[in-house]
Coordinates of C-alpha atoms (C1' of nucleotides) in Angstrom, one line a residue:
Chain A
M1 CA 14.8 21.3 -15.0
S2 CA 12.4 23.5 -14.8
Q3 CA 9.0 22.6 -12.7
T4 CA 6.8 24.2 -15.3
F5 CA 4.0 21.6 -14.3
Q6 CA 1.3 21.0 -11.9
R7 CA -0.7 18.5 -10.4
L8 CA -3.9 20.1 -12.7
A9 CA -6.3 19.7 -9.4
V10 CA -10.0 16.9 -10.6
A11 CA -11.7 16.8 -7.4
P12 CA -13.2 14.0 -6.8
A13 CA -17.0 14.7 -6.9
Y14 CA -18.0 13.5 -3.7
Q15 CA -15.9 16.7 -2.9
Q16 CA -17.5 19.0 -5.5
V17 CA -20.7 18.3 -3.5
S18 CA -19.5 19.2 -0.5
E19 CA -17.8 22.7 -2.1
T20 CA -21.2 23.2 -4.0
I21 CA -23.6 22.6 -0.7
E22 CA -21.4 24.8 1.2
R23 CA -20.8 27.1 -0.6
E24 CA -25.0 27.8 -0.7
I25 CA -24.3 28.2 2.7
L26 CA -21.5 30.6 2.9
A27 CA -23.5 32.6 0.3
G28 CA -26.5 32.5 2.9
R29 CA -28.8 30.8 0.5
I30 CA -28.8 28.1 3.2
K31 CA -29.4 30.3 6.3
P32 CA -28.7 27.9 10.0
G33 CA -31.4 26.3 10.9
D34 CA -32.7 25.7 7.6
K35 CA -33.5 21.8 5.9
L36 CA -31.5 21.0 3.6
P37 CA -32.8 18.9 0.5
T38 CA -33.2 15.1 0.9
E39 CA -30.1 13.1 0.1
T40 CA -32.0 11.6 -3.1
A41 CA -33.1 15.0 -4.4
L42 CA -30.1 16.5 -3.9
A43 CA -28.8 13.0 -6.3
V44 CA -30.5 14.0 -9.0
Q45 CA -30.3 17.9 -8.9
M46 CA -26.0 17.6 -9.0
G47 CA -26.7 14.0 -11.4
V48 CA -24.5 12.2 -9.0
N49 CA -25.3 9.5 -6.9
R50 CA -26.7 8.8 -3.7
S51 CA -23.6 7.5 -2.3
T52 CA -21.8 9.7 -3.8
V53 CA -23.9 12.4 -1.7
R54 CA -23.7 11.6 1.0
E55 CA -19.6 10.9 1.1
G56 CA -20.5 14.7 0.7
I57 CA -22.1 15.4 3.3
R58 CA -19.6 13.2 5.5
L59 CA -17.3 16.0 4.9
L60 CA -19.8 18.2 5.7
E61 CA -21.0 17.5 8.5
Q62 CA -17.0 17.1 10.3
S63 CA -16.7 20.6 9.3
G64 CA -19.7 22.0 11.4
L65 CA -21.5 23.4 8.7
V66 CA -24.4 20.8 8.4
R67 CA -25.2 18.3 11.5
R68 CA -28.5 15.8 11.7
E69 CA -30.4 15.8 14.6
G70 CA -31.1 12.9 16.5
G71 CA -31.4 10.4 13.4
K72 CA -33.4 12.4 10.3
R73 CA -32.8 15.2 8.5
L74 CA -29.7 17.5 7.1
T75 CA -29.6 21.1 8.7
A76 CA -27.4 23.7 8.2
S77 CA -25.6 24.8 11.2
L78 CA -23.5 26.7 12.9
P79 CA -19.9 25.4 13.4
H80 CA -19.3 25.0 17.5
Y81 CA -17.2 26.4 19.1
G82 CA -16.5 24.2 21.5
E83 CA -15.6 21.2 18.4
L84 CA -13.8 23.6 16.9
A85 CA -11.6 23.8 19.5
S86 CA -11.0 20.3 20.7
R87 CA -10.1 19.7 17.4
M88 CA -7.4 22.2 17.1
S89 CA -6.2 21.2 20.7
R90 CA -6.3 17.4 19.5
A91 CA -3.6 18.4 16.4
M92 CA -1.6 20.4 18.8
V93 CA -1.0 17.4 20.6
L94 CA 0.0 15.8 17.4
H95 CA 2.3 18.8 16.8
E96 CA 3.5 18.1 19.7
V97 CA 3.4 21.1 21.5
S98 CA 5.8 21.7 24.5
F99 CA 4.7 23.5 27.4
L100 CA 6.9 26.7 27.0
E101 CA 4.9 27.2 23.7
L102 CA 1.7 26.4 25.9
W103 CA 2.5 28.3 27.9
E104 CA 4.2 31.4 26.2
A105 CA 0.5 31.7 24.2
A106 CA -1.3 31.6 27.8
M107 CA 0.8 34.5 29.3
A108 CA -0.4 36.6 25.6
L109 CA -4.3 35.2 25.6
E110 CA -5.5 35.3 29.8
P111 CA -4.2 38.5 31.3
A112 CA -5.8 40.8 27.4
T113 CA -9.1 38.1 28.5
A114 CA -9.5 39.7 31.7
R115 CA -9.2 42.6 31.2
L116 CA -11.9 43.2 28.6
A117 CA -14.0 41.0 30.6
A118 CA -13.7 43.7 33.6
P119 CA -16.1 46.6 32.1
R120 CA -18.3 44.3 30.3
I121 CA -19.7 41.0 33.3
G122 CA -22.1 41.4 33.7
P123 CA -23.7 39.6 37.2
D124 CA -24.7 35.8 35.7
L125 CA -21.0 35.2 35.0
L126 CA -20.1 36.9 38.2
A127 CA -22.0 34.3 40.5
Q128 CA -20.8 31.9 37.7
L129 CA -17.6 32.7 38.7
A130 CA -18.0 33.1 42.3
D131 CA -19.9 29.5 42.0
N132 CA -16.9 28.1 41.0
L133 CA -14.5 29.7 43.5
A134 CA -16.3 28.1 46.4
R135 CA -16.0 24.4 44.3
T136 CA -12.5 25.4 43.3
E137 CA -11.6 25.5 47.4
E138 CA -14.0 22.3 48.3
T139 CA -12.6 19.8 45.8
L140 CA -9.0 21.6 47.1
R141 CA -9.8 20.8 50.1
K142 CA -10.8 17.7 49.5
G143 CA -7.8 16.6 48.0
R144 CA -9.1 16.2 44.2
S145 CA -8.2 17.6 40.6
V146 CA -9.5 21.1 39.5
V147 CA -8.9 21.3 36.3
E148 CA -11.7 21.2 34.9
L149 CA -13.0 24.0 37.1
D150 CA -9.5 25.6 36.4
I151 CA -10.5 25.3 32.8
E152 CA -13.9 26.0 33.3
F153 CA -12.7 29.5 35.3
H154 CA -10.7 30.4 32.6
A155 CA -13.8 29.9 29.8
L156 CA -16.0 31.9 32.1
I157 CA -13.9 34.7 31.5
A158 CA -13.4 34.6 27.9
K159 CA -17.5 34.6 28.1
A160 CA -17.6 37.7 29.7
A161 CA -15.2 39.2 27.4
D162 CA -17.4 38.5 24.9
N163 CA -15.5 38.6 21.8
K164 CA -15.8 35.5 19.3
A165 CA -12.4 36.3 18.4
L166 CA -10.7 35.8 21.8
L167 CA -12.3 33.2 22.7
L168 CA -11.9 30.8 19.9
A169 CA -8.1 31.9 19.8
R170 CA -8.0 30.9 23.5
E171 CA -9.7 28.0 24.0
P172 CA -7.9 25.7 21.8
T173 CA -4.7 26.1 23.9
S174 CA -6.6 26.3 27.3
L175 CA -8.0 23.0 27.1
L176 CA -4.0 21.6 26.5
F177 CA -2.7 24.1 29.0
Y178 CA -4.6 23.7 32.3
P179 CA -4.5 20.2 32.3
A180 CA -0.3 20.3 32.1
V181 CA -1.2 22.4 35.3
G182 CA -2.9 19.3 36.8
V183 CA 0.6 18.1 36.3
L184 CA 2.3 20.9 38.0
L185 CA -0.8 20.4 40.8
R186 CA 0.2 17.2 41.9
K187 CA 3.2 17.5 41.6
L188 CA 2.9 20.2 44.4
P189 CA 0.5 20.5 46.1
Q190 CA 1.0 24.4 47.6
A191 CA 1.0 25.4 44.2
G192 CA -3.3 24.5 45.0
K193 CA -3.3 27.6 47.3
R194 CA -2.1 29.7 45.6
L195 CA -4.1 28.9 42.1
L196 CA -6.9 30.3 44.7
D197 CA -6.2 32.5 45.6
A198 CA -5.0 34.3 42.4
H199 CA -8.2 32.9 41.1
R200 CA -9.3 34.8 44.0
Q201 CA -7.8 38.1 43.5
I202 CA -9.0 37.6 40.4
L203 CA -12.7 37.8 40.8
A204 CA -12.1 40.5 42.9
G205 CA -10.6 42.6 40.6
L206 CA -13.5 41.5 37.6
E207 CA -16.0 42.0 40.5
R208 CA -14.9 45.5 40.4
A209 CA -14.9 46.5 37.6
H210 CA -11.0 46.8 37.9
A211 CA -9.2 45.6 34.8
E212 CA -6.2 46.4 35.9
T213 CA -6.3 44.4 38.8
A214 CA -7.9 41.4 36.6
E215 CA -5.2 42.2 34.1
S216 CA -2.5 42.1 36.7
W217 CA -3.3 39.1 39.0
M218 CA -3.7 36.7 36.1
R219 CA 0.2 37.5 34.5
K220 CA 0.7 36.3 38.3
H221 CA -1.1 33.7 37.6
I222 CA 0.0 32.7 34.7
V223 CA 3.6 33.3 35.8
D224 CA 2.7 31.4 38.4
F225 CA 2.9 28.2 36.6
K226 CA 6.1 28.7 35.2
R227 CA 7.6 28.9 38.3
G228 CA 6.1 26.7 39.6
Y229 CA 7.1 24.2 36.5
A230 CA 10.8 25.4 37.5
M231 CA 10.0 24.6 40.6
A232 CA 9.0 21.2 40.2
G233 CA 11.8 20.5 37.9
I234 CA 9.2 19.2 35.4
A235 CA 10.9 19.8 31.6
M236 CA 9.0 22.4 30.6
D237 CA 10.2 22.2 26.4
R238 CA 8.8 18.9 26.3
P239 CA 5.6 18.4 24.4
V240 CA 2.0 18.0 26.7
E241 CA 1.6 14.3 24.8
Q242 CA -1.6 12.8 25.8
I243 CA -2.3 14.6 29.2
A244 CA -6.2 15.6 27.5
H245 CA -6.3 12.4 26.4
D246 CA -9.8 11.7 28.1
L247 CA -11.3 14.7 26.9
S248 CA -14.2 16.0 24.8
P249 CA -16.2 12.4 24.4
R250 CA -17.9 13.9 22.0
R251 CA -20.6 11.5 19.9
R252 CA -23.7 12.8 17.7
T253 CA -25.5 15.4 18.9
P254 CA -27.6 15.0 21.9
A255 CA -30.6 16.7 20.6
A256 CA -31.2 20.2 22.1
Chain B
M1 CA -40.4 19.3 34.8
S2 CA -37.2 17.3 35.3
Q3 CA -34.8 17.4 32.6
T4 CA -33.7 13.9 34.0
F5 CA -32.9 12.2 30.6
Q6 CA -30.2 12.6 27.8
R7 CA -31.0 11.5 24.3
L8 CA -28.6 8.1 24.1
A9 CA -26.2 8.4 21.6
V10 CA -26.0 5.6 19.0
A11 CA -23.3 6.9 16.6
P12 CA -24.3 5.4 13.3
A13 CA -21.4 3.2 11.9
Y14 CA -19.9 5.4 9.6
Q15 CA -18.3 7.6 12.8
Q16 CA -17.3 4.5 15.0
V17 CA -15.4 3.3 11.7
S18 CA -13.4 7.4 12.0
E19 CA -13.6 7.3 15.8
T20 CA -11.8 4.1 15.7
I21 CA -9.1 4.8 13.2
E22 CA -8.4 7.9 14.8
R23 CA -7.7 6.6 17.9
E24 CA -5.2 3.7 16.3
I25 CA -3.9 7.4 14.9
L26 CA -4.2 9.3 18.2
A27 CA -2.6 6.4 20.1
G28 CA 0.3 6.4 17.8
R29 CA 0.2 2.7 16.5
I30 CA -0.3 4.6 13.1
K31 CA 2.1 6.9 12.4
P32 CA 2.0 10.1 10.2
G33 CA 2.6 9.6 7.0
D34 CA 2.1 5.4 7.3
K35 CA -0.5 4.1 4.9
L36 CA -3.6 2.7 6.0
P37 CA -5.2 -0.6 5.1
T38 CA -7.0 -0.3 1.8
E39 CA -11.1 0.6 1.9
T40 CA -12.0 -3.4 1.3
A41 CA -9.5 -4.8 4.1
L42 CA -10.4 -2.1 5.9
A43 CA -14.0 -3.1 5.7
V44 CA -14.0 -6.7 6.2
Q45 CA -11.7 -5.7 9.4
M46 CA -14.4 -3.9 10.7
G47 CA -17.5 -6.2 9.5
V48 CA -19.2 -2.7 7.5
N49 CA -19.1 -2.1 3.8
R50 CA -16.9 -0.4 1.9
S51 CA -19.2 2.3 1.3
T52 CA -19.5 2.5 4.8
V53 CA -15.7 2.6 5.6
R54 CA -15.7 5.3 2.9
E55 CA -18.5 7.7 4.6
G56 CA -15.7 7.6 7.6
I57 CA -13.0 8.3 5.9
R58 CA -14.8 11.1 4.2
L59 CA -14.4 12.4 8.6
L60 CA -11.3 11.5 9.3
E61 CA -10.5 13.0 5.4
Q62 CA -12.2 16.4 6.8
S63 CA -10.4 16.7 9.7
G64 CA -7.2 16.6 8.2
L65 CA -5.8 13.0 9.9
V66 CA -5.3 11.3 7.0
R67 CA -4.7 12.6 3.7
R68 CA -5.1 11.1 -0.2
E69 CA -2.4 12.2 -2.0
G70 CA -2.9 12.4 -5.6
G71 CA -5.4 9.4 -6.2
K72 CA -4.1 6.7 -4.5
R73 CA -3.2 4.7 -1.2
L74 CA -4.6 6.6 1.9
T75 CA -1.9 7.5 4.2
A76 CA -2.3 9.0 8.0
S77 CA -0.8 12.6 8.4
L78 CA -0.9 15.6 10.8
P79 CA -3.8 18.2 10.5
H80 CA -2.1 20.6 8.1
Y81 CA -1.9 24.6 10.4
G82 CA -3.7 26.1 7.1
E83 CA -6.5 24.6 6.9
L84 CA -7.6 24.8 10.2
A85 CA -7.2 28.1 10.3
S86 CA -8.7 28.9 7.4
R87 CA -11.7 26.8 8.6
M88 CA -11.8 28.5 12.2
S89 CA -11.6 31.8 10.0
R90 CA -14.4 30.6 8.4
A91 CA -16.8 29.9 11.2
M92 CA -16.6 33.1 12.5
V93 CA -17.7 34.9 9.9
L94 CA -20.4 33.0 10.1
H95 CA -20.6 33.5 13.6
E96 CA -20.5 37.3 12.4
V97 CA -17.5 38.6 14.5
S98 CA -16.9 42.2 14.1
F99 CA -13.9 44.2 13.8
L100 CA -13.6 45.1 16.8
E101 CA -12.9 41.7 18.2
L102 CA -10.6 41.0 16.1
W103 CA -8.9 44.0 16.6
E104 CA -9.1 43.3 20.2
A105 CA -7.4 40.3 19.5
A106 CA -5.1 41.0 17.6
M107 CA -4.0 43.6 20.4
A108 CA -3.2 40.5 22.7
L109 CA -1.8 38.5 19.5
E110 CA 0.8 40.0 17.0
P111 CA 2.6 42.3 19.8
A112 CA 3.1 39.2 22.2
T113 CA 4.1 37.2 19.3
A114 CA 6.6 40.1 17.9
R115 CA 8.1 41.0 21.1
L116 CA 8.9 36.5 21.1
A117 CA 9.9 36.4 18.0
A118 CA 12.4 39.2 18.6
P119 CA 15.2 37.1 20.1
R120 CA 14.6 33.6 18.1
I121 CA 14.0 34.7 14.2
G122 CA 16.9 33.8 12.0
P123 CA 18.6 35.5 9.0
D124 CA 16.6 33.5 7.1
L125 CA 13.1 34.7 7.8
L126 CA 14.8 38.5 8.2
A127 CA 15.6 37.8 4.7
Q128 CA 12.4 37.0 4.0
L129 CA 10.9 40.3 5.8
A130 CA 13.0 42.3 4.6
D131 CA 11.8 40.7 1.4
N132 CA 8.6 41.2 1.7
L133 CA 9.0 44.9 2.9
A134 CA 10.8 45.4 -0.4
R135 CA 7.9 43.8 -2.4
T136 CA 5.2 46.2 0.0
E137 CA 7.1 49.3 -1.0
E138 CA 6.5 48.7 -4.4
T139 CA 2.5 47.5 -5.0
L140 CA 2.5 50.5 -2.5
R141 CA 4.4 52.7 -4.8
K142 CA 1.4 50.8 -7.7
G143 CA -1.2 51.7 -6.0
R144 CA -2.7 48.2 -5.3
S145 CA -3.4 46.3 -2.3
V146 CA -1.3 44.8 0.1
V147 CA -3.4 42.6 2.1
E148 CA -1.6 39.6 1.1
L149 CA 1.6 41.2 1.4
D150 CA 0.4 42.2 5.1
I151 CA -0.9 38.8 5.5
E152 CA 2.4 37.5 4.9
F153 CA 4.5 40.3 6.9
H154 CA 3.1 38.7 10.0
A155 CA 2.7 35.8 9.6
L156 CA 6.2 35.3 8.9
I157 CA 6.2 36.7 12.6
A158 CA 4.5 34.7 13.8
K159 CA 6.3 31.7 13.0
A160 CA 10.2 33.2 14.2
A161 CA 8.6 33.6 17.0
D162 CA 8.4 29.5 17.0
N163 CA 5.6 29.1 18.7
K164 CA 3.0 26.7 17.4
A165 CA -0.3 27.3 19.6
L166 CA 0.5 30.7 19.3
L167 CA 0.4 30.1 15.6
L168 CA -2.4 28.5 16.2
A169 CA -3.8 30.6 17.6
R170 CA -3.5 33.6 15.6
E171 CA -3.3 32.7 12.0
P172 CA -7.6 32.6 12.0
T173 CA -7.7 36.1 13.2
S174 CA -5.4 37.3 10.8
L175 CA -6.9 36.0 7.8
L176 CA -10.3 38.3 8.6
F177 CA -8.3 41.2 10.3
Y178 CA -5.5 42.0 7.4
P179 CA -8.4 42.1 5.2
A180 CA -10.7 43.4 7.2
V181 CA -7.2 46.2 6.8
G182 CA -7.7 46.1 3.5
V183 CA -10.6 48.4 3.2
L184 CA -9.2 50.6 4.9
L185 CA -6.4 51.1 2.6
R186 CA -8.8 51.2 1.0
K187 CA -10.7 54.4 1.9
L188 CA -7.8 55.6 3.5
P189 CA -4.3 56.1 1.5
Q190 CA -2.2 57.4 3.7
A191 CA -2.4 54.6 6.1
G192 CA -0.5 52.7 3.4
K193 CA 2.5 55.2 4.2
R194 CA 1.9 54.9 8.0
L195 CA 1.9 50.5 7.7
L196 CA 5.2 50.9 5.5
D197 CA 6.2 53.0 8.3
A198 CA 5.4 50.6 11.3
H199 CA 6.7 47.4 8.8
R200 CA 10.1 49.2 9.0
Q201 CA 10.2 49.9 12.5
I202 CA 9.3 46.4 13.5
L203 CA 11.8 44.8 11.3
A204 CA 14.5 47.0 12.8
G205 CA 13.4 46.1 16.5
L206 CA 13.6 42.2 15.0
E207 CA 17.2 42.5 13.0
R208 CA 18.3 44.3 16.4
A209 CA 17.4 41.9 18.3
H210 CA 15.4 44.4 20.7
A211 CA 11.8 42.7 22.3
E212 CA 10.6 46.2 23.1
T213 CA 11.3 47.7 19.8
A214 CA 9.6 45.0 17.8
E215 CA 6.7 44.3 20.9
S216 CA 5.8 48.6 20.9
W217 CA 6.0 49.2 17.3
M218 CA 3.7 46.6 17.0
R219 CA 1.4 47.9 19.2
K220 CA 1.4 51.1 18.0
H221 CA 0.6 49.4 14.7
I222 CA -2.3 47.4 15.1
V223 CA -3.5 50.8 17.8
D224 CA -3.3 52.2 14.7
F225 CA -5.3 50.3 12.3
K226 CA -8.3 50.8 15.5
R227 CA -7.9 54.6 14.6
G228 CA -7.5 54.7 11.3
Y229 CA -10.9 53.0 11.0
A230 CA -12.1 55.3 13.8
M231 CA -10.8 58.1 11.0
A232 CA -12.9 57.0 8.2
G233 CA -16.0 56.9 10.0
I234 CA -16.1 52.8 9.3
A235 CA -18.7 50.8 11.7
M236 CA -16.4 48.8 13.5
D237 CA -19.0 46.7 15.6
R238 CA -20.7 45.4 12.9
P239 CA -19.7 42.0 11.3
V240 CA -16.7 41.8 8.6
E241 CA -19.0 40.1 6.6
Q242 CA -16.9 38.0 3.4
I243 CA -14.1 39.8 3.5
A244 CA -12.0 37.7 3.1
H245 CA -14.6 35.9 0.4
D246 CA -12.4 34.1 -2.1
L247 CA -9.1 33.0 0.0
S248 CA -8.1 29.9 0.6
P249 CA -9.8 27.8 -3.2
R250 CA -7.9 24.8 -1.4
R251 CA -8.8 21.5 -3.3
R252 CA -7.0 18.5 -2.8
T253 CA -3.6 18.4 -2.3
P254 CA -1.3 18.6 -5.6
A255 CA 1.4 15.9 -5.9
A256 CA 4.2 16.9 -2.9
Chain C
dG1 C1' 23.3 -3.1 -15.5
dG2 C1' 20.7 -0.3 -15.9
dG3 C1' 16.3 2.8 -17.8
dG4 C1' 12.8 3.1 -20.3
dC5 C1' 8.1 0.7 -21.8
dG6 C1' 3.7 -2.9 -21.2
dT7 C1' 1.7 -6.0 -19.0
dC8 C1' -1.6 -6.7 -15.1
dA9 C1' -3.5 -7.2 -10.6
dA10 C1' -4.8 -4.0 -6.9
dT11 C1' -7.3 0.0 -5.6
dT12 C1' -10.5 3.9 -5.7
dG13 C1' -14.0 6.6 -7.8
dT14 C1' -18.7 5.8 -8.8
dC15 C1' -22.5 4.3 -9.3
dC16 C1' -27.1 0.4 -9.3
dG17 C1' -30.3 -1.7 -6.9
dA18 C1' -32.4 -3.1 -2.7
dC19 C1' -34.1 -2.9 2.8
dA20 C1' -34.8 -2.7 7.6
dA21 C1' -35.3 1.1 10.6
dT22 C1' -36.9 5.1 12.1
dC23 C1' -39.3 9.5 11.7
dG24 C1' -43.1 12.4 10.2
dG25 C1' -47.3 13.1 10.2
dA26 C1' -52.3 11.2 9.6
dT27 C1' -56.0 8.6 11.2
dA28 C1' -58.9 5.9 14.0
dA29 C1' -59.5 4.3 18.8
dT30 C1' -59.9 4.8 23.9
Chain D
dA1 C1' -56.7 15.1 24.9
dT2 C1' -53.7 11.7 25.0
dT3 C1' -52.6 7.0 23.2
dA4 C1' -52.2 3.2 19.8
dT5 C1' -52.2 2.3 14.7
dC6 C1' -50.8 2.7 10.0
dC7 C1' -48.1 5.1 6.0
dG8 C1' -44.9 6.6 3.2
dA9 C1' -39.9 9.3 3.2
dT10 C1' -35.9 8.9 4.5
dT11 C1' -32.2 7.7 6.3
dG12 C1' -28.3 4.0 7.3
dT13 C1' -26.1 0.2 5.6
dC14 C1' -25.4 -3.3 2.1
dG15 C1' -24.3 -6.3 -1.8
dG16 C1' -22.1 -6.4 -5.9
dA17 C1' -20.9 -4.2 -10.3
dC18 C1' -17.2 -1.6 -13.6
dA19 C1' -14.1 2.0 -15.8
dA20 C1' -10.0 4.6 -14.8
dT21 C1' -5.8 4.7 -12.4
dT22 C1' -1.5 2.8 -9.7
dG23 C1' 2.2 0.5 -8.4
dA24 C1' 5.0 -3.7 -9.4
dC25 C1' 6.6 -6.7 -11.9
dG26 C1' 9.1 -8.2 -15.5
dC27 C1' 10.6 -7.8 -20.5
dC28 C1' 13.9 -5.3 -23.5
dC29 C1' 16.8 -2.5 -25.6
dC30 C1' 20.7 -0.2 -25.1

DNA sequence: GGGGCGTCAATTGTCCGACAATCGGATAAT
DNA sequence: ATTATCCGATTGTCGGACAATTGACGCCCC
């Protein structure tokens, strides 16, 4: 009854096409920005039909290694963080991630991000944060949703931390977490003031390049959300579902 | 000189096909595991050619929402974490992430993961960790590379933390970080013993469900890597490059 | 009756050829 | 110099075709 034989892997041609081109890019023989050969040329070189090449190209296109600008020639490209992150967050939704899980992840990521950002942030991002803060205040006064602004605030800090690994690690969680926080803000109006307050303190810490302040206020900020959920009596262990459903209406890349 | 007009987005048909099917899945009208209609049926329903449908399917296939088991009928599916993570780490390599960035991310993620794992880990994973430890010891004695085992050790802990958001956040970093640590282990043989020691302490903490111990030893463990890099005089701010090049030789899914 | 085997239609993977629309660029006209 | 016109190259989509493989059904034998 031994399971001695595995399925022998015969990859369809279109997959091999994709892998072949991918290897060329990964190995650096085709650099981001370079134009790839035309479909017909690829088909001839690889000895397959153009239709097959096209299917292979679709795979690369979705993985972000290749991109069609406008409607013309194919160019190699670096996968965009935004697309990766939004794909990941969609995956998380499908896997029914709960608010608690998001919160725990945010607890690990956001304070650390703030701490790193403090000594590295420059005047430009500080100004953007200040502007974000002002708009948040304004929006809050009008009683409108500050979810996008909240996401932006934290994303700006992540940018300031200047760490691509961390940026990519936190983005998917953030895309789901803050919308989930939005639910809270609607239920618990006073949470808005607390959010604004925390943002102010965090910014203050960053302005003084004071890592401790930035980190600890960020921690309080995140802790607050969980407290808010408890206070509002929202179930934390249930899937966040499609709260963030209408985000990322991504189509073909608009010209640069 | 105002940039008033954006490129108006005309999505090609194959992309619309992909988006249409994706919406059906995201909305839950097609559930993971369900079989999708045949290519011809889809083509007829959407009023496009089968080739076009196929190209659309490739997009979905790459995003993991759809999967072809063996060689037959198309089924909806949840994106696999492993594939997502390895795609992300490839992206990070292309973006030339440095060891320092990975280390900072690991510093944020791993101790928090260990802390969460401590009260949640079950006997099964504890046994697997113990086994991993034994194999690590053995492998180290033989002077062979423990990179895979190291990755596995930390992945097991992440599994024990039972947090999908965190699992997904740390995996891509981990896939690059530990191979980068492998470089260190080859240069600095005594680091192997320190690694083993740390793993032992972490496991001990987990066994006693002592979050503090697990977390603080994990922190020491990660800090050690940076110290090792400094000691070995390896540049930390340079891209990790294709250290993890031969990982993830993923082809089409072997039959279940 | 149940398990194994052949048959057969359905489906996929690949190929071929075709054509309108669009693009890049060169050339001519204003 | 800018605009208009033309031409070849390339992409997006289509139609049809066919071998290989699969799934399902029915048949046969024990």
